[in-house]
Amino acid sequence: MKVRMSCVGLKNLLQGLSFSVKYYSKHNHLQTTCLSSKIKPKKCHILDCSGSTCTRRTAPPGSILPWRFFSCKEGTKIPSKRKQNTSIITSELLYKNLLKSEQENWNDISARYEAMTKRIKAKLEELHNRYTFNSESPRIKFGENVYFEENGCIFFSKADDGEENVDILFSTEDLGFSDAFIQRIRISPDQRYMAISLKSENSEEATCVIMKLGHFPVMEKVIPNVFSFEWATNDVLYYTSQKNLKCQNVFMTTFSNQKHTKLVYTEQDARFFVDIYCTKDRRFLTINSNSKTTSEVWLVDCRQPFKLPALVQARTKGVIYHIEHRNDELYILTTYGEPAEYKLMKAPVASSGLENWQLVYALEEKTKLVDLEMFSDHSVMFLKKAGHLYLNVISFVSHSVQSVKLPTWACEFELESHPEHTTSTCYFQLTSPVHPPKCFAYSFKENNLIEQAVQEVPIITNCHTTRLLAKSKDETLVPITVFHNMNSKELHRRPLLVHVYGAYGIDLNMSFKEEKLMLIEEGWILAYCHVRGGGELGLSWHKDGCQHNKLKGLYDLKACIMLLHELGFSQPKYTALAAASAGGVLAGALCNTDPELIKAMVLQAPFVDVLNIMMKTHLPLTTEEQEEWGNPLADEKCMKYIKSYCPYQNIKSQCYPSVFITAYENDQRIPLAGVLRYVQKLRKAALDHASKTNKKVIASFIVPGNCIPNIILDIQANGSHCISSWEDSLNEVARHLAFLNKELEEVCHLQHQTKSCK
């Protein structure tokens, strides 16, 4: 590839919004579940027990999706009463002492994992190179022009030239943003301007850089603390500002001769988060104000960008809706009506009120709408039902619906970035935790599915996929997806890694990860428990596992693990549990109620101190979180209910599994202080139990059943709840897997020693 400027690189993600099903997650804003513009990121190496967000989930290393939104800066808000200042100073001193103590503890014990961590890192790097060598950056096409990003640089080429002759338009290194990665790109309609959002590993806030394109691109403007942005016209940009993890103001800025910026919209309700989207036909910008259960949309006419935004439909409690446009009609993806699942409806632009909404298509019961993509004459719904993936293709011309069942091994969709609105083919990829992305296309002309012929990545053939249903405490059937090596024998003696999330209506992330394939090759069994609180079976599945139904997710998880053991998939002493972010609630709760079901647990930025956090109204996101967890300050029953399952509140003196937790000093969503308290309390409870049961030590051999679990906290100075560097993420995953291997190896070793002693 010939370039006219050298650039050094950073791995990156170029991410934007597309009209899609949007869910509330550990963002306190709508989460888009489709890929819109992600540009060649490094694969993310995490124990991805969290839910999925964008359908192209090759997120930058260290990504934990979805994200927990609480600020970790507890005690920084100075109270008005003078007498409280002393307690704040004491609290901060205690926090610093705990932090130092845990860092010293990790330094002391990390050596025992070094050799295995090194081996695992080498294997992961080998797999990464093997399965990503032919990955290509998604392209943004404007007629004959193509824009794409690689290694922190944005390039321009002609469609016919390919990559033989390209111009460089932007470089993070050369323009002084070397510590940032590219998150999103938007090109103005006439291609005179390019807006780019940049984010660093250790910060939630993004910076928007506007470049004036031409023979010599120049930086026109820099806007700090920007969340989303779209071009209304050639020289009018709308954007939202973000402050303290909240996004409530929309601004308009112009780049004509008379440059000016003005506020055009402010959201007054603290539960709502605002973002901006441009319809596929570029007819409207939508200002979307959303809580986790309710939404409201305002339209900006791109032909009259200075005109006041027009309201589509006033917010109605419990009704979520999102807007696309086609032929003077609004297409509305909404939960309005019964059942309260997503439906596609439409209404005239001139009379868009709810009373004029007409049904276009409704989903079947227990069907999850993963994504919806609009084209000029078609709409494609990407669906999950009973663990299988489907396409539903709606023709606006023939008014027909074509349903296509996709290959049974597939678990996730990865959509084409920036598909052309008038194209006759919809391109996408299918993947699973152990299957690299494989290219497919659906032809609107031929009405058929096409498997792409070019497939340089080796196809995995030795992995078996099983879908099970576990009966929960209330007889509800809970889906489980299981992967294991087809050549593995005696599955009851194989190590099992169970994944769980169960919050915000978010699915478990089941896109390809090299570490999952490595585990399969080494004989592990992988199980994904799709418990209530997640979104695998639609919106009702989430509703049945949030607020006063949270315990149902715990019952589901227990039922899943017990069924796996009953069917011969491993056994408790070879079983480990993995969770991240809000998944830590159910994982931590299971450790309190049924610790005998697992031998070890790995948690990444876990939410384990639910009650204390939900009682702290000074944290920026407590109000929004009430729609998921409830409001313990206003409702005593809610307080008692949260207390009944909160991991921190229910720690007791008993035999716990070993636990490895990774947390982040810069995490603004999970307060580090809460994780520190949890680890201290858990460790004390385990030691108390050991002392009470009079453990017997014989020549440095601890009798099985009385052993003290390893409770390890690895605090990362770099990275945050959102993202870590490639190297940091690789190290984290390698340490997690080294820990699990050591713990399960020690079980076998102890068994051997016991026989020898006897």
PDB file of N, CA and C in Angstrom, residues 42-116:
ATOM      1  N   LYS A  42      -7.973  -4.425  17.158  1.00  0.00           N
ATOM      2  CA  LYS A  42      -7.369  -5.665  17.598  1.00  0.00           C
ATOM      3  C   LYS A  42      -8.453  -6.466  18.307  1.00  0.00           C
ATOM      4  N   LYS A  43      -8.344  -7.766  18.242  1.00  0.00           N
ATOM      5  CA  LYS A  43      -9.334  -8.604  18.902  1.00  0.00           C
ATOM      6  C   LYS A  43      -9.241  -8.401  20.403  1.00  0.00           C
ATOM      7  N   CYS A  44     -10.397  -8.454  21.053  1.00  0.00           N
ATOM      8  CA  CYS A  44     -10.436  -8.247  22.493  1.00  0.00           C
ATOM      9  C   CYS A  44     -10.219  -9.565  23.218  1.00  0.00           C
ATOM     10  N   HIS A  45      -9.217  -9.623  24.065  1.00  0.00           N
ATOM     11  CA  HIS A  45      -8.963 -10.837  24.822  1.00  0.00           C
ATOM     12  C   HIS A  45      -9.479 -10.655  26.232  1.00  0.00           C
ATOM     13  N   ILE A  46     -10.740 -10.973  26.447  1.00  0.00           N
ATOM     14  CA  ILE A  46     -11.260 -10.943  27.804  1.00  0.00           C
ATOM     15  C   ILE A  46     -12.105 -12.171  28.018  1.00  0.00           C
ATOM     16  N   LEU A  47     -12.300 -12.526  29.276  1.00  0.00           N
ATOM     17  CA  LEU A  47     -13.252 -13.582  29.593  1.00  0.00           C
ATOM     18  C   LEU A  47     -14.623 -12.953  29.456  1.00  0.00           C
ATOM     19  N   ASP A  48     -15.151 -12.987  28.242  1.00  0.00           N
ATOM     20  CA  ASP A  48     -16.295 -12.155  27.897  1.00  0.00           C
ATOM     21  C   ASP A  48     -17.593 -12.731  28.432  1.00  0.00           C
ATOM     22  N   CYS A  49     -17.782 -12.532  29.753  1.00  0.00           N
ATOM     23  CA  CYS A  49     -18.995 -12.991  30.380  1.00  0.00           C
ATOM     24  C   CYS A  49     -20.015 -11.889  30.400  1.00  0.00           C
ATOM     25  N   SER A  50     -19.647 -10.742  29.912  1.00  0.00           N
ATOM     26  CA  SER A  50     -20.587  -9.633  29.874  1.00  0.00           C
ATOM     27  C   SER A  50     -21.511  -9.789  28.699  1.00  0.00           C
ATOM     28  N   GLY A  51     -22.456  -8.873  28.608  1.00  0.00           N
ATOM     29  CA  GLY A  51     -23.371  -8.918  27.491  1.00  0.00           C
ATOM     30  C   GLY A  51     -22.776  -8.278  26.280  1.00  0.00           C
ATOM     31  N   SER A  52     -23.405  -8.465  25.161  1.00  0.00           N
ATOM     32  CA  SER A  52     -22.890  -7.917  23.922  1.00  0.00           C
ATOM     33  C   SER A  52     -23.492  -6.563  23.667  1.00  0.00           C
ATOM     34  N   THR A  53     -22.793  -5.770  22.894  1.00  0.00           N
ATOM     35  CA  THR A  53     -23.331  -4.476  22.521  1.00  0.00           C
ATOM     36  C   THR A  53     -23.388  -4.406  21.022  1.00  0.00           C
ATOM     37  N   CYS A  54     -22.312  -3.901  20.408  1.00  0.00           N
ATOM     38  CA  CYS A  54     -22.332  -3.811  18.963  1.00  0.00           C
ATOM     39  C   CYS A  54     -22.174  -5.197  18.380  1.00  0.00           C
ATOM     40  N   THR A  55     -22.826  -5.430  17.273  1.00  0.00           N
ATOM     41  CA  THR A  55     -22.754  -6.755  16.708  1.00  0.00           C
ATOM     42  C   THR A  55     -21.372  -7.084  16.196  1.00  0.00           C
ATOM     43  N   ARG A  56     -20.599  -6.072  15.819  1.00  0.00           N
ATOM     44  CA  ARG A  56     -19.198  -6.382  15.508  1.00  0.00           C
ATOM     45  C   ARG A  56     -18.446  -6.248  16.808  1.00  0.00           C
ATOM     46  N   ARG A  57     -18.223  -7.341  17.513  1.00  0.00           N
ATOM     47  CA  ARG A  57     -17.684  -7.249  18.847  1.00  0.00           C
ATOM     48  C   ARG A  57     -16.190  -7.456  18.904  1.00  0.00           C
ATOM     49  N   THR A  58     -15.497  -7.278  17.796  1.00  0.00           N
ATOM     50  CA  THR A  58     -14.049  -7.313  17.879  1.00  0.00           C
ATOM     51  C   THR A  58     -13.608  -5.986  18.459  1.00  0.00           C
ATOM     52  N   ALA A  59     -13.987  -5.762  19.716  1.00  0.00           N
ATOM     53  CA  ALA A  59     -13.729  -4.491  20.382  1.00  0.00           C
ATOM     54  C   ALA A  59     -12.264  -4.398  20.738  1.00  0.00           C
ATOM     55  N   PRO A  60     -11.782  -3.180  21.032  1.00  0.00           N
ATOM     56  CA  PRO A  60     -10.383  -3.047  21.403  1.00  0.00           C
ATOM     57  C   PRO A  60     -10.086  -3.855  22.649  1.00  0.00           C
ATOM     58  N   PRO A  61      -8.861  -4.297  22.810  1.00  0.00           N
ATOM     59  CA  PRO A  61      -8.497  -5.090  23.974  1.00  0.00           C
ATOM     60  C   PRO A  61      -8.919  -4.400  25.253  1.00  0.00           C
ATOM     61  N   GLY A  62      -9.418  -5.186  26.193  1.00  0.00           N
ATOM     62  CA  GLY A  62      -9.808  -4.635  27.481  1.00  0.00           C
ATOM     63  C   GLY A  62     -11.234  -4.200  27.550  1.00  0.00           C
ATOM     64  N   SER A  63     -11.965  -4.235  26.439  1.00  0.00           N
ATOM     65  CA  SER A  63     -13.346  -3.783  26.468  1.00  0.00           C
ATOM     66  C   SER A  63     -14.183  -4.673  27.349  1.00  0.00           C
ATOM     67  N   ILE A  64     -14.973  -4.067  28.182  1.00  0.00           N
ATOM     68  CA  ILE A  64     -15.935  -4.796  28.983  1.00  0.00           C
ATOM     69  C   ILE A  64     -17.280  -4.237  28.612  1.00  0.00           C
ATOM     70  N   LEU A  65     -18.062  -5.047  27.929  1.00  0.00           N
ATOM     71  CA  LEU A  65     -19.326  -4.546  27.429  1.00  0.00           C
ATOM     72  C   LEU A  65     -20.435  -5.427  27.919  1.00  0.00           C
ATOM     73  N   PRO A  66     -21.483  -4.813  28.410  1.00  0.00           N
ATOM     74  CA  PRO A  66     -21.719  -3.404  28.581  1.00  0.00           C
ATOM     75  C   PRO A  66     -21.038  -2.850  29.822  1.00  0.00           C
ATOM     76  N   TRP A  67     -21.123  -1.551  30.002  1.00  0.00           N
ATOM     77  CA  TRP A  67     -20.327  -0.909  31.033  1.00  0.00           C
ATOM     78  C   TRP A  67     -21.152  -0.496  32.232  1.00  0.00           C
ATOM     79  N   ARG A  68     -20.516  -0.546  33.393  1.00  0.00           N
ATOM     80  CA  ARG A  68     -21.114  -0.073  34.635  1.00  0.00           C
ATOM     81  C   ARG A  68     -20.866   1.423  34.710  1.00  0.00           C
ATOM     82  N   PHE A  69     -21.858   2.198  35.110  1.00  0.00           N
ATOM     83  CA  PHE A  69     -21.763   3.633  34.950  1.00  0.00           C
ATOM     84  C   PHE A  69     -21.407   4.435  36.186  1.00  0.00           C
ATOM     85  N   PHE A  70     -21.317   3.815  37.351  1.00  0.00           N
ATOM     86  CA  PHE A  70     -21.084   4.615  38.544  1.00  0.00           C
ATOM     87  C   PHE A  70     -19.659   5.148  38.611  1.00  0.00           C
ATOM     88  N   SER A  71     -19.522   6.337  39.175  1.00  0.00           N
ATOM     89  CA  SER A  71     -18.197   6.933  39.320  1.00  0.00           C
ATOM     90  C   SER A  71     -17.474   6.302  40.494  1.00  0.00           C
ATOM     91  N   CYS A  72     -16.156   6.148  40.355  1.00  0.00           N
ATOM     92  CA  CYS A  72     -15.389   5.556  41.446  1.00  0.00           C
ATOM     93  C   CYS A  72     -14.897   6.616  42.423  1.00  0.00           C
ATOM     94  N   LYS A  73     -15.179   7.854  42.143  1.00  0.00           N
ATOM     95  CA  LYS A  73     -14.637   8.924  42.974  1.00  0.00           C
ATOM     96  C   LYS A  73     -15.546   9.186  44.162  1.00  0.00           C
ATOM     97  N   GLU A  74     -15.636   8.187  45.021  1.00  0.00           N
ATOM     98  CA  GLU A  74     -16.464   8.339  46.197  1.00  0.00           C
ATOM     99  C   GLU A  74     -15.769   9.247  47.202  1.00  0.00           C
ATOM    100  N   GLY A  75     -16.555  10.004  47.933  1.00  0.00           N
ATOM    101  CA  GLY A  75     -15.999  10.858  48.961  1.00  0.00           C
ATOM    102  C   GLY A  75     -15.425  12.144  48.430  1.00  0.00           C
ATOM    103  N   THR A  76     -15.517  12.411  47.132  1.00  0.00           N
ATOM    104  CA  THR A  76     -14.948  13.636  46.586  1.00  0.00           C
ATOM    105  C   THR A  76     -15.930  14.794  46.646  1.00  0.00           C
ATOM    106  N   LYS A  77     -17.195  14.502  46.885  1.00  0.00           N
ATOM    107  CA  LYS A  77     -18.173  15.570  46.999  1.00  0.00           C
ATOM    108  C   LYS A  77     -18.162  16.065  48.437  1.00  0.00           C
ATOM    109  N   ILE A  78     -17.730  17.292  48.644  1.00  0.00           N
ATOM    110  CA  ILE A  78     -17.565  17.807  50.001  1.00  0.00           C
ATOM    111  C   ILE A  78     -18.916  18.168  50.604  1.00  0.00           C
ATOM    112  N   PRO A  79     -19.291  17.536  51.728  1.00  0.00           N
ATOM    113  CA  PRO A  79     -20.576  17.842  52.345  1.00  0.00           C
ATOM    114  C   PRO A  79     -20.573  19.217  52.972  1.00  0.00           C
ATOM    115  N   SER A  80     -21.769  19.713  53.227  1.00  0.00           N
ATOM    116  CA  SER A  80     -21.881  21.054  53.783  1.00  0.00           C
ATOM    117  C   SER A  80     -21.564  21.079  55.275  1.00  0.00           C
ATOM    118  N   LYS A  81     -21.806  19.949  55.964  1.00  0.00           N
ATOM    119  CA  LYS A  81     -21.557  19.927  57.399  1.00  0.00           C
ATOM    120  C   LYS A  81     -20.081  19.704  57.676  1.00  0.00           C
ATOM    121  N   ARG A  82     -19.531  20.596  58.493  1.00  0.00           N
ATOM    122  CA  ARG A  82     -18.101  20.578  58.723  1.00  0.00           C
ATOM    123  C   ARG A  82     -17.645  19.295  59.416  1.00  0.00           C
ATOM    124  N   LYS A  83     -18.491  18.771  60.293  1.00  0.00           N
ATOM    125  CA  LYS A  83     -18.082  17.609  61.066  1.00  0.00           C
ATOM    126  C   LYS A  83     -17.869  16.373  60.191  1.00  0.00           C
ATOM    127  N   GLN A  84     -18.409  16.384  58.987  1.00  0.00           N
ATOM    128  CA  GLN A  84     -18.275  15.222  58.120  1.00  0.00           C
ATOM    129  C   GLN A  84     -16.935  15.189  57.392  1.00  0.00           C
ATOM    130  N   ASN A  85     -16.228  16.302  57.382  1.00  0.00           N
ATOM    131  CA  ASN A  85     -14.965  16.350  56.654  1.00  0.00           C
ATOM    132  C   ASN A  85     -13.959  15.340  57.200  1.00  0.00           C
ATOM    133  N   THR A  86     -13.947  15.156  58.530  1.00  0.00           N
ATOM    134  CA  THR A  86     -13.022  14.226  59.155  1.00  0.00           C
ATOM    135  C   THR A  86     -13.261  12.808  58.672  1.00  0.00           C
ATOM    136  N   SER A  87     -14.549  12.432  58.569  1.00  0.00           N
ATOM    137  CA  SER A  87     -14.867  11.073  58.133  1.00  0.00           C
ATOM    138  C   SER A  87     -14.453  10.859  56.686  1.00  0.00           C
ATOM    139  N   ILE A  88     -14.553  11.908  55.885  1.00  0.00           N
ATOM    140  CA  ILE A  88     -14.141  11.790  54.485  1.00  0.00           C
ATOM    141  C   ILE A  88     -12.634  11.565  54.401  1.00  0.00           C
ATOM    142  N   ILE A  89     -11.876  12.341  55.187  1.00  0.00           N
ATOM    143  CA  ILE A  89     -10.424  12.178  55.198  1.00  0.00           C
ATOM    144  C   ILE A  89     -10.059  10.777  55.675  1.00  0.00           C
ATOM    145  N   THR A  90     -10.742  10.313  56.732  1.00  0.00           N
ATOM    146  CA  THR A  90     -10.497   8.972  57.255  1.00  0.00           C
ATOM    147  C   THR A  90     -10.818   7.923  56.208  1.00  0.00           C
ATOM    148  N   SER A  91     -11.927   8.106  55.510  1.00  0.00           N
ATOM    149  CA  SER A  91     -12.338   7.164  54.478  1.00  0.00           C
ATOM    150  C   SER A  91     -11.316   7.118  53.347  1.00  0.00           C
ATOM    151  N   GLU A  92     -10.838   8.280  52.934  1.00  0.00           N
ATOM    152  CA  GLU A  92      -9.855   8.327  51.857  1.00  0.00           C
ATOM    153  C   GLU A  92      -8.537   7.680  52.290  1.00  0.00           C
ATOM    154  N   LEU A  93      -8.162   7.881  53.543  1.00  0.00           N
ATOM    155  CA  LEU A  93      -6.938   7.277  54.058  1.00  0.00           C
ATOM    156  C   LEU A  93      -7.069   5.761  54.099  1.00  0.00           C
ATOM    157  N   LEU A  94      -8.236   5.285  54.549  1.00  0.00           N
ATOM    158  CA  LEU A  94      -8.486   3.848  54.577  1.00  0.00           C
ATOM    159  C   LEU A  94      -8.439   3.267  53.176  1.00  0.00           C
ATOM    160  N   TYR A  95      -9.034   3.996  52.234  1.00  0.00           N
ATOM    161  CA  TYR A  95      -9.042   3.557  50.829  1.00  0.00           C
ATOM    162  C   TYR A  95      -7.618   3.414  50.302  1.00  0.00           C
ATOM    163  N   LYS A  96      -6.787   4.422  50.575  1.00  0.00           N
ATOM    164  CA  LYS A  96      -5.408   4.387  50.098  1.00  0.00           C
ATOM    165  C   LYS A  96      -4.630   3.236  50.724  1.00  0.00           C
ATOM    166  N   ASN A  97      -4.884   2.995  52.026  1.00  0.00           N
ATOM    167  CA  ASN A  97      -4.192   1.895  52.702  1.00  0.00           C
ATOM    168  C   ASN A  97      -4.611   0.538  52.142  1.00  0.00           C
ATOM    169  N   LEU A  98      -5.916   0.389  51.891  1.00  0.00           N
ATOM    170  CA  LEU A  98      -6.409  -0.855  51.308  1.00  0.00           C
ATOM    171  C   LEU A  98      -5.830  -1.067  49.906  1.00  0.00           C
ATOM    172  N   LEU A  99      -5.812   0.001  49.137  1.00  0.00           N
ATOM    173  CA  LEU A  99      -5.275  -0.073  47.779  1.00  0.00           C
ATOM    174  C   LEU A  99      -3.811  -0.498  47.801  1.00  0.00           C
ATOM    175  N   LYS A 100      -3.030   0.126  48.672  1.00  0.00           N
ATOM    176  CA  LYS A 100      -1.608  -0.207  48.778  1.00  0.00           C
ATOM    177  C   LYS A 100      -1.418  -1.649  49.231  1.00  0.00           C
ATOM    178  N   SER A 101      -2.246  -2.072  50.184  1.00  0.00           N
ATOM    179  CA  SER A 101      -2.146  -3.425  50.707  1.00  0.00           C
ATOM    180  C   SER A 101      -2.420  -4.466  49.616  1.00  0.00           C
ATOM    181  N   GLU A 102      -3.456  -4.222  48.807  1.00  0.00           N
ATOM    182  CA  GLU A 102      -3.798  -5.173  47.749  1.00  0.00           C
ATOM    183  C   GLU A 102      -2.733  -5.196  46.651  1.00  0.00           C
ATOM    184  N   GLN A 103      -2.182  -4.032  46.350  1.00  0.00           N
ATOM    185  CA  GLN A 103      -1.120  -3.987  45.342  1.00  0.00           C
ATOM    186  C   GLN A 103       0.106  -4.763  45.810  1.00  0.00           C
ATOM    187  N   GLU A 104       0.453  -4.629  47.087  1.00  0.00           N
ATOM    188  CA  GLU A 104       1.587  -5.363  47.639  1.00  0.00           C
ATOM    189  C   GLU A 104       1.304  -6.863  47.658  1.00  0.00           C
ATOM    190  N   ASN A 105       0.062  -7.216  47.982  1.00  0.00           N
ATOM    191  CA  ASN A 105      -0.320  -8.627  48.013  1.00  0.00           C
ATOM    192  C   ASN A 105      -0.178  -9.257  46.620  1.00  0.00           C
ATOM    193  N   TRP A 106      -0.637  -8.524  45.598  1.00  0.00           N
ATOM    194  CA  TRP A 106      -0.529  -9.050  44.236  1.00  0.00           C
ATOM    195  C   TRP A 106       0.936  -9.185  43.822  1.00  0.00           C
ATOM    196  N   ASN A 107       1.749  -8.212  44.172  1.00  0.00           N
ATOM    197  CA  ASN A 107       3.173  -8.287  43.833  1.00  0.00           C
ATOM    198  C   ASN A 107       3.831  -9.506  44.472  1.00  0.00           C
ATOM    199  N   ASP A 108       3.365  -9.857  45.678  1.00  0.00           N
ATOM    200  CA  ASP A 108       3.951 -10.991  46.390  1.00  0.00           C
ATOM    201  C   ASP A 108       3.582 -12.330  45.757  1.00  0.00           C
ATOM    202  N   ILE A 109       2.364 -12.445  45.242  1.00  0.00           N
ATOM    203  CA  ILE A 109       1.900 -13.760  44.769  1.00  0.00           C
ATOM    204  C   ILE A 109       1.922 -13.916  43.255  1.00  0.00           C
ATOM    205  N   SER A 110       2.145 -12.834  42.525  1.00  0.00           N
ATOM    206  CA  SER A 110       2.058 -12.907  41.060  1.00  0.00           C
ATOM    207  C   SER A 110       3.106 -13.828  40.446  1.00  0.00           C
ATOM    208  N   ALA A 111       4.231 -14.002  41.152  1.00  0.00           N
ATOM    209  CA  ALA A 111       5.315 -14.822  40.595  1.00  0.00           C
ATOM    210  C   ALA A 111       4.867 -16.253  40.335  1.00  0.00           C
ATOM    211  N   ARG A 112       3.940 -16.763  41.140  1.00  0.00           N
ATOM    212  CA  ARG A 112       3.525 -18.161  40.979  1.00  0.00           C
ATOM    213  C   ARG A 112       2.795 -18.405  39.654  1.00  0.00           C
ATOM    214  N   TYR A 113       2.316 -17.311  39.023  1.00  0.00           N
ATOM    215  CA  TYR A 113       1.575 -17.447  37.770  1.00  0.00           C
ATOM    216  C   TYR A 113       2.395 -17.053  36.538  1.00  0.00           C
ATOM    217  N   GLU A 114       3.624 -16.586  36.749  1.00  0.00           N
ATOM    218  CA  GLU A 114       4.386 -15.994  35.650  1.00  0.00           C
ATOM    219  C   GLU A 114       4.647 -16.965  34.507  1.00  0.00           C
ATOM    220  N   ALA A 115       5.097 -18.167  34.819  1.00  0.00           N
ATOM    221  CA  ALA A 115       5.459 -19.121  33.769  1.00  0.00           C
ATOM    222  C   ALA A 115       4.247 -19.509  32.929  1.00  0.00           C
ATOM    223  N   MET A 116       3.146 -19.801  33.599  1.00  0.00           N
ATOM    224  CA  MET A 116       1.948 -20.198  32.863  1.00  0.00           C
ATOM    225  C   MET A 116       1.365 -19.014  32.098  1.00  0.00           C
TER     226      MET A 116
END
